[in-house]
Amino acid sequence: MSAGADEVIPLARPHVGEREEELVLEVLRSRRLSLGPKLPAFERSLEARLGVSQVSAVASGTAALHLCIRAAGVRAGDEVVTTPFSFVASANCLLYERATPVFCDIDRRTLNIDPQAAAAAVTQNTTGLLPVHIFGYPADMPAFERLAAQRGLWLVEDACEALGASHSDGKPVGARGNLATFGFYPNKQLSTGEGGAVISPDGQLKERIDSERNQGRAPDMGWLDHDRLGFNYRLSDLACALGLAQLERLDEMLAARARVAGLYNELLAGMDGLGLPCPDADGDRRSWFVYVVQLPPRVDRDAAIRELRARGIDSKPYLPAIHLLSFYRERFGHREGEFPVCEEVAARSLALPFFPELTEAQVERVVAALGQVLEAGQPTPQAL
Ligand SMILES: *Cc1c(COP(=O)(O)O)cnc(C)c1O
């Protein structure tokens, strides 16, 4: 892509190359568009990459979450402690099973659910914990694993934004032996168009996941018998072919994302009042998913987005707090003030263009435009 000065710089753009075309074309020519050989091939490749032995590829990250909480044993009326600072799917999946998401506040540095706040939110009705590795930064899983063990809770990790991240012990995020999910929407580190994956801790859970993604069919049964209720959450062979090609150069794409993040870090470092993503600490390693800054509190974010757009740059308020979304306010009576850290972060967050092929010139253009917008948005000395 050329970096013409008048071209709109999009928020995200998947990296697709010749290998993707080659493998997708292979599937098209084979006429086995679903439930063919690319599904197990993609699953085994993901397993090798993560160092795990039970991966199930499914239709979306949301489908993966839904299957995970069912496999964990969620029941109607259960309370599940989770984060309000996430993509809405991590809370919505609980509603599919008539469980109640119980939110708690986040850690100001990592923006992940705060383990102490999570512990305080556990009640007699709590049956599970659903932490999210937000923006690709590892959540404090050892703390959640201790809490789960102490209180007898199930644990599902939403790692949809964190493929390629790792914990301080070197384990890849999603590979700690808990039920965990990945997502493969086009803005993610690896894309299959739409898609997702479940990591199961054991073969029995994988069998249940595999059956429920395919209408409840048991692997050894004929087409017409089903021993449980299931869904159609299958991932097509076309999508799996895309995933296989992407997986071959995942490291390259992750390195390209890290390079872009490094450029932003460097060029934005001096900008007054701007909050940047936290650097890696304590041995945890982020996988760069988005580049989200915190605008200075006095800046009108909506106006900033309009001004950036007028300069040919896409940006987005990201993420909104889930408990303050209309549906959640109406359904659960949530109001401002419940989770102050989350609400402040959500009100100030702005996602900037971020994808592997973003050039240095484009990053410079984004940074220059943001500088102009923030300067223009400052109150004048007279107004103070
Ligand atoms: C992307 C994402 C998902 C899954 O989204 P799908 O669009 O269903 O693939 C789930 N949780 C989080 C935090 C995500 O970012």
Coordinates of C-alpha atoms and ligand atoms in Angstrom, one line a residue:
M1 CA 0.0 0.0 0.0
S2 CA 1.4 3.4 -0.9
A3 CA 1.5 6.1 1.9
G4 CA 0.1 8.9 -0.1
A5 CA -0.5 12.0 2.0
D6 CA -4.2 12.2 1.0
E7 CA -5.1 8.6 1.5
V8 CA -7.2 7.7 4.6
I9 CA -5.2 5.6 7.0
P10 CA -7.6 2.8 8.2
L11 CA -7.8 1.6 11.8
A12 CA -6.9 -2.0 10.9
R13 CA -5.9 -4.0 7.9
P14 CA -5.2 -7.7 7.8
H15 CA -2.0 -8.9 6.1
V16 CA -2.9 -11.3 3.3
G17 CA -0.3 -12.7 1.0
E18 CA 0.3 -15.2 -1.8
R19 CA 0.3 -18.1 0.5
E20 CA -3.2 -17.3 1.7
E21 CA -4.3 -17.2 -2.0
E22 CA -2.6 -20.5 -2.7
L23 CA -4.1 -22.4 0.2
V24 CA -7.6 -21.0 -0.2
L25 CA -7.5 -21.8 -3.9
E26 CA -6.4 -25.3 -3.1
V27 CA -9.6 -25.8 -1.0
L28 CA -11.8 -24.3 -3.7
R29 CA -10.3 -26.6 -6.3
S30 CA -10.7 -29.6 -4.0
R31 CA -14.5 -28.9 -3.6
R32 CA -14.2 -29.8 0.1
L33 CA -15.2 -26.5 1.5
S34 CA -16.1 -27.6 5.0
L35 CA -15.2 -30.5 7.3
G36 CA -12.2 -31.4 5.0
P37 CA -8.6 -31.8 5.8
K38 CA -7.7 -28.2 6.5
L39 CA -9.7 -28.1 9.7
P40 CA -7.6 -30.7 11.6
A41 CA -4.5 -29.3 9.8
F42 CA -5.2 -25.9 11.2
E43 CA -6.0 -27.3 14.7
R44 CA -2.8 -29.4 14.8
S45 CA -0.7 -26.3 13.7
L46 CA -2.2 -24.2 16.4
E47 CA -1.5 -26.9 19.0
A48 CA 2.1 -27.1 17.9
R49 CA 2.4 -23.3 18.0
L50 CA 1.0 -23.1 21.5
G51 CA 2.5 -26.3 22.9
V52 CA -0.9 -27.7 23.8
S53 CA -2.7 -30.8 22.7
Q54 CA -6.4 -29.9 22.4
V55 CA -7.4 -27.1 20.0
S56 CA -10.9 -26.9 18.4
A57 CA -11.3 -24.4 15.6
V58 CA -14.8 -22.7 15.7
A59 CA -16.8 -20.1 13.8
S60 CA -15.9 -17.1 15.9
G61 CA -14.3 -15.9 19.2
T62 CA -17.8 -15.5 20.6
A63 CA -18.7 -19.1 19.7
A64 CA -15.5 -20.2 21.4
L65 CA -16.5 -18.3 24.6
H66 CA -20.0 -19.8 24.5
L67 CA -18.7 -23.3 24.1
C68 CA -16.2 -22.8 26.9
I69 CA -18.6 -21.6 29.5
R70 CA -20.9 -24.5 28.7
A71 CA -18.0 -26.9 29.0
A72 CA -17.0 -25.2 32.3
G73 CA -20.5 -26.1 33.5
V74 CA -22.2 -22.7 33.7
R75 CA -25.9 -22.8 34.8
A76 CA -28.8 -20.3 34.6
G77 CA -28.6 -17.9 37.6
D78 CA -24.9 -18.4 38.1
E79 CA -22.8 -15.3 38.9
V80 CA -19.6 -15.0 36.9
V81 CA -17.0 -12.4 37.8
T82 CA -15.5 -10.7 34.8
T83 CA -14.2 -7.3 33.5
P84 CA -16.3 -4.4 32.3
F85 CA -13.4 -3.3 30.1
S86 CA -13.6 -5.7 27.2
F87 CA -15.2 -6.4 23.9
V88 CA -18.9 -7.1 24.7
A89 CA -18.7 -10.8 23.7
S90 CA -16.9 -11.8 26.9
A91 CA -20.0 -10.7 28.9
N92 CA -22.7 -11.5 26.2
C93 CA -21.6 -15.2 26.2
L94 CA -22.8 -15.5 29.8
L95 CA -26.2 -14.1 28.9
Y96 CA -26.7 -16.8 26.3
E97 CA -26.8 -19.3 29.2
R98 CA -28.8 -17.0 31.5
A99 CA -25.9 -16.5 33.9
T100 CA -25.1 -13.0 35.3
P101 CA -21.9 -11.2 34.6
V102 CA -20.7 -9.6 37.8
F103 CA -18.3 -6.8 36.9
C104 CA -15.4 -5.5 39.0
D105 CA -12.9 -2.8 38.4
I106 CA -9.6 -3.0 36.4
D107 CA -6.0 -2.4 37.1
R108 CA -5.0 1.1 36.0
R109 CA -1.7 0.0 34.6
T110 CA -2.5 -3.2 32.7
L111 CA -6.2 -2.4 32.1
N112 CA -6.9 -6.1 33.0
I113 CA -9.4 -7.1 35.7
D114 CA -7.9 -6.5 39.1
P115 CA -7.5 -9.8 41.0
Q116 CA -8.3 -8.1 44.4
A117 CA -11.5 -6.5 43.0
A118 CA -12.4 -9.9 41.5
A119 CA -11.9 -11.6 44.9
A120 CA -14.1 -9.0 46.6
A121 CA -16.9 -9.6 44.0
V122 CA -17.1 -13.3 44.6
T123 CA -20.4 -14.3 46.5
Q124 CA -22.1 -17.5 47.4
N125 CA -23.7 -17.5 44.0
T126 CA -20.5 -17.1 42.1
T127 CA -19.5 -20.2 40.1
G128 CA -16.8 -18.9 37.7
L129 CA -14.2 -16.4 36.7
L130 CA -13.8 -15.0 33.2
P131 CA -10.7 -12.8 32.9
V132 CA -9.8 -11.2 29.6
H133 CA -6.2 -10.5 28.3
I134 CA -7.1 -7.0 27.1
F135 CA -5.2 -5.4 24.3
G136 CA -2.9 -8.5 24.2
Y137 CA -1.5 -7.8 27.7
P138 CA -1.4 -11.0 29.9
A139 CA -3.9 -11.0 32.8
D140 CA -2.6 -12.1 36.2
M141 CA -3.5 -15.7 35.7
P142 CA -1.6 -17.1 38.8
A143 CA -3.8 -14.8 41.0
F144 CA -7.0 -16.0 39.3
E145 CA -6.0 -19.6 39.4
R146 CA -5.4 -19.3 43.2
L147 CA -8.7 -17.5 43.7
A148 CA -10.5 -20.2 41.6
A149 CA -8.9 -23.0 43.6
Q150 CA -9.7 -21.3 47.0
R151 CA -13.4 -20.7 46.1
G152 CA -14.0 -23.7 44.0
L153 CA -14.7 -21.7 40.8
W154 CA -14.3 -22.6 37.2
L155 CA -12.0 -20.5 35.0
V156 CA -12.3 -19.5 31.4
E157 CA -9.7 -17.2 29.8
D158 CA -10.7 -14.8 27.0
A159 CA -7.4 -14.7 25.1
C160 CA -9.1 -13.5 21.9
E161 CA -6.8 -10.4 21.7
A162 CA -3.6 -12.1 22.9
L163 CA -2.4 -14.7 20.5
G164 CA 1.4 -14.6 20.8
A165 CA 1.6 -13.1 24.3
S166 CA 3.3 -14.9 27.1
H167 CA 3.4 -15.1 30.9
S168 CA 6.4 -14.5 33.1
D169 CA 7.1 -18.3 33.3
G170 CA 7.4 -18.3 29.5
K171 CA 4.1 -20.1 28.9
P172 CA 2.1 -18.8 26.0
V173 CA -1.2 -17.0 27.0
G174 CA -4.0 -19.6 26.6
A175 CA -1.7 -22.5 27.3
R176 CA -1.8 -22.7 31.1
G177 CA -4.3 -25.6 31.2
N178 CA -7.5 -23.6 31.6
L179 CA -10.2 -23.4 29.0
A180 CA -9.2 -20.5 26.8
T181 CA -10.4 -18.8 23.6
F182 CA -8.8 -17.1 20.6
G183 CA -10.5 -14.9 18.0
F184 CA -9.6 -14.6 14.3
Y185 CA -11.6 -11.6 13.1
P186 CA -9.7 -9.5 10.5
N187 CA -8.3 -7.0 13.1
K188 CA -6.7 -9.8 15.2
Q189 CA -3.1 -10.9 15.2
L190 CA -4.1 -13.9 13.0
S191 CA -7.3 -13.8 10.8
T192 CA -9.5 -16.4 9.2
G193 CA -12.1 -13.8 8.1
E194 CA -14.4 -14.9 10.9
G195 CA -13.2 -17.6 13.3
G196 CA -12.0 -18.6 16.7
A197 CA -10.5 -21.4 18.7
V198 CA -11.0 -23.2 22.0
I199 CA -8.1 -24.6 24.0
S200 CA -9.3 -27.5 26.2
P201 CA -7.3 -28.7 29.1
D202 CA -8.2 -32.4 28.5
G203 CA -9.6 -34.7 25.8
Q204 CA -13.0 -35.1 27.4
L205 CA -13.7 -31.4 27.3
K206 CA -12.4 -31.2 23.7
E207 CA -14.8 -34.0 22.7
R208 CA -17.7 -32.0 24.2
I209 CA -16.6 -28.8 22.4
D210 CA -16.2 -30.6 19.1
S211 CA -19.6 -32.2 19.5
E212 CA -21.4 -29.0 20.5
R213 CA -19.9 -27.0 17.6
N214 CA -21.4 -29.6 15.3
Q215 CA -25.0 -29.9 16.4
G216 CA -24.2 -32.3 19.3
R217 CA -23.0 -35.1 17.1
A218 CA -20.7 -37.6 18.7
P219 CA -17.6 -38.4 16.7
D220 CA -18.4 -42.1 16.4
M221 CA -22.1 -41.7 15.5
G222 CA -23.8 -41.7 12.2
W223 CA -25.0 -38.4 10.7
L224 CA -28.4 -38.6 12.1
D225 CA -27.9 -39.4 15.8
H226 CA -27.1 -36.7 18.3
D227 CA -26.6 -37.3 22.0
R228 CA -26.7 -33.7 23.2
L229 CA -27.8 -30.3 22.1
G230 CA -25.4 -28.5 19.8
F231 CA -24.9 -25.6 17.5
N232 CA -23.5 -24.9 14.1
Y233 CA -20.2 -23.3 15.3
R234 CA -18.0 -25.0 12.6
L235 CA -15.2 -23.2 10.9
S236 CA -15.1 -23.8 7.1
D237 CA -12.0 -25.3 5.4
L238 CA -11.7 -22.1 3.4
A239 CA -11.3 -20.2 6.7
C240 CA -8.9 -22.9 8.0
A241 CA -6.7 -22.6 4.9
L242 CA -6.5 -18.9 5.5
G243 CA -5.5 -19.6 9.1
L244 CA -2.8 -22.1 8.1
A245 CA -1.2 -19.6 5.8
Q246 CA -1.3 -16.9 8.5
L247 CA 0.1 -19.2 11.1
E248 CA 3.1 -19.9 8.9
R249 CA 4.2 -16.3 9.3
L250 CA 2.7 -15.4 12.6
D251 CA 6.1 -14.5 14.1
E252 CA 6.8 -12.1 11.2
M253 CA 3.4 -10.4 11.6
L254 CA 3.8 -10.2 15.4
A255 CA 7.2 -8.6 14.9
A256 CA 5.8 -6.1 12.4
R257 CA 3.1 -5.1 14.9
A258 CA 5.8 -4.7 17.6
R259 CA 7.8 -2.5 15.2
V260 CA 4.8 -0.2 14.6
A261 CA 4.0 -0.1 18.4
G262 CA 7.7 0.8 19.0
L263 CA 7.5 3.7 16.5
Y264 CA 4.3 5.0 18.2
N265 CA 5.9 4.7 21.6
E266 CA 8.9 6.7 20.5
L267 CA 7.1 9.4 18.6
L268 CA 4.3 9.9 21.2
A269 CA 6.6 9.8 24.2
G270 CA 6.9 13.6 24.6
M271 CA 3.2 14.4 24.0
D272 CA 1.9 16.3 27.0
G273 CA -0.8 14.6 29.0
L274 CA -1.1 11.6 26.7
G275 CA -1.2 8.1 28.3
L276 CA 0.5 5.3 26.4
P277 CA 0.0 1.5 26.6
C278 CA 2.0 0.1 29.5
P279 CA 5.4 -1.4 28.8
D280 CA 5.9 -5.1 29.5
A281 CA 6.7 -5.7 33.2
D282 CA 7.5 -8.6 35.6
G283 CA 8.4 -11.0 32.7
D284 CA 4.9 -10.8 31.1
R285 CA 5.0 -10.1 27.3
R286 CA 2.3 -8.3 25.4
S287 CA 1.3 -9.4 21.9
W288 CA 0.4 -6.1 20.2
F289 CA -3.2 -6.2 19.2
V290 CA -4.2 -2.5 19.1
Y291 CA -2.5 0.8 19.9
V292 CA -4.8 2.6 22.3
V293 CA -3.8 6.0 23.9
Q294 CA -5.5 7.8 26.8
L295 CA -6.3 11.3 25.8
P296 CA -5.6 14.1 28.3
P297 CA -8.8 14.5 30.5
R298 CA -9.6 18.0 29.1
V299 CA -9.7 16.8 25.5
D300 CA -13.1 16.3 23.8
R301 CA -12.6 12.8 22.4
D302 CA -15.5 12.9 19.8
A303 CA -14.1 16.2 18.5
A304 CA -10.6 14.7 18.3
I305 CA -12.0 11.8 16.3
R306 CA -13.7 14.2 13.9
E307 CA -10.5 16.3 13.5
L308 CA -8.4 13.2 12.9
R309 CA -10.8 12.0 10.3
A310 CA -10.7 15.4 8.6
R311 CA -6.9 14.8 8.3
G312 CA -7.4 11.4 6.8
I313 CA -6.9 9.3 9.9
D314 CA -9.3 6.7 11.3
S315 CA -9.6 6.4 15.0
K316 CA -12.1 5.0 17.4
P317 CA -13.3 5.3 21.0
Y318 CA -12.1 1.9 22.2
L319 CA -13.3 0.2 24.4
P320 CA -16.5 1.5 25.8
A321 CA -17.3 0.2 29.3
I322 CA -19.6 -2.8 28.9
H323 CA -21.8 -2.0 32.0
L324 CA -22.6 1.4 30.5
L325 CA -23.8 0.0 27.1
S326 CA -27.5 0.6 26.7
F327 CA -28.5 -3.0 26.8
Y328 CA -26.6 -3.6 30.1
R329 CA -27.9 -0.4 31.7
E330 CA -31.4 -1.4 30.9
R331 CA -31.2 -5.0 31.7
F332 CA -29.1 -4.7 34.9
G333 CA -29.6 -1.1 36.0
H334 CA -25.9 -0.3 35.8
R335 CA -24.9 3.4 36.2
E336 CA -21.9 5.6 36.1
G337 CA -19.6 5.5 39.1
E338 CA -19.7 1.7 39.7
F339 CA -16.2 1.1 38.3
P340 CA -14.3 4.4 38.4
V341 CA -11.0 3.2 36.9
C342 CA -12.7 1.4 34.0
E343 CA -15.0 4.3 33.3
E344 CA -12.2 6.9 33.3
V345 CA -10.1 4.7 31.0
A346 CA -13.0 4.0 28.7
A347 CA -13.9 7.7 28.5
R348 CA -10.4 8.7 27.5
S349 CA -9.3 5.7 25.3
L350 CA -8.6 6.3 21.6
A351 CA -7.5 3.5 19.2
L352 CA -5.1 4.7 16.5
P353 CA -4.5 3.0 13.2
F354 CA -2.6 -0.2 13.9
F355 CA -1.7 -3.1 11.6
P356 CA 1.5 -4.9 10.4
E357 CA 1.9 -3.0 7.2
L358 CA 1.6 0.5 8.6
T359 CA 4.7 2.4 7.3
E360 CA 6.9 4.7 9.3
A361 CA 5.7 7.6 7.1
Q362 CA 2.1 6.8 8.0
V363 CA 2.9 6.6 11.8
E364 CA 4.5 10.0 11.5
R365 CA 1.4 11.3 9.8
V366 CA -0.8 10.0 12.6
V367 CA 1.4 11.4 15.3
A368 CA 1.7 14.8 13.6
A369 CA -2.1 15.0 13.2
L370 CA -2.7 13.9 16.8
G371 CA -0.3 16.6 18.0
Q372 CA -2.2 19.3 16.0
V373 CA -5.5 18.1 17.3
L374 CA -4.4 18.0 20.9
E375 CA -2.8 21.4 20.7
A376 CA -6.0 22.8 19.1
G377 CA -8.0 21.2 21.8
Q378 CA -6.1 22.8 24.7
P379 CA -7.8 25.5 26.6
T380 CA -6.2 28.8 26.0
P381 CA -4.4 30.5 28.9
Q382 CA -7.1 33.1 29.0
A383 CA -9.8 30.5 29.3
L384 CA -8.1 29.0 32.4
Ligands
LIG1 C1 -12.4 -10.3 19.2 C2 -12.8 -10.6 20.6 C3 -13.7 -11.6 20.9 C4 -14.3 -12.5 19.8 O1 -14.9 -11.8 18.8 P1 -15.5 -12.5 17.5 O2 -15.9 -11.3 16.7 O3 -16.7 -13.3 17.9 O4 -14.5 -13.4 16.9 C5 -14.0 -11.9 22.2 N1 -13.4 -11.2 23.2 C6 -12.6 -10.2 23.0 C7 -12.0 -9.5 24.1 C8 -12.3 -9.8 21.7 O5 -11.5 -8.8 21.5

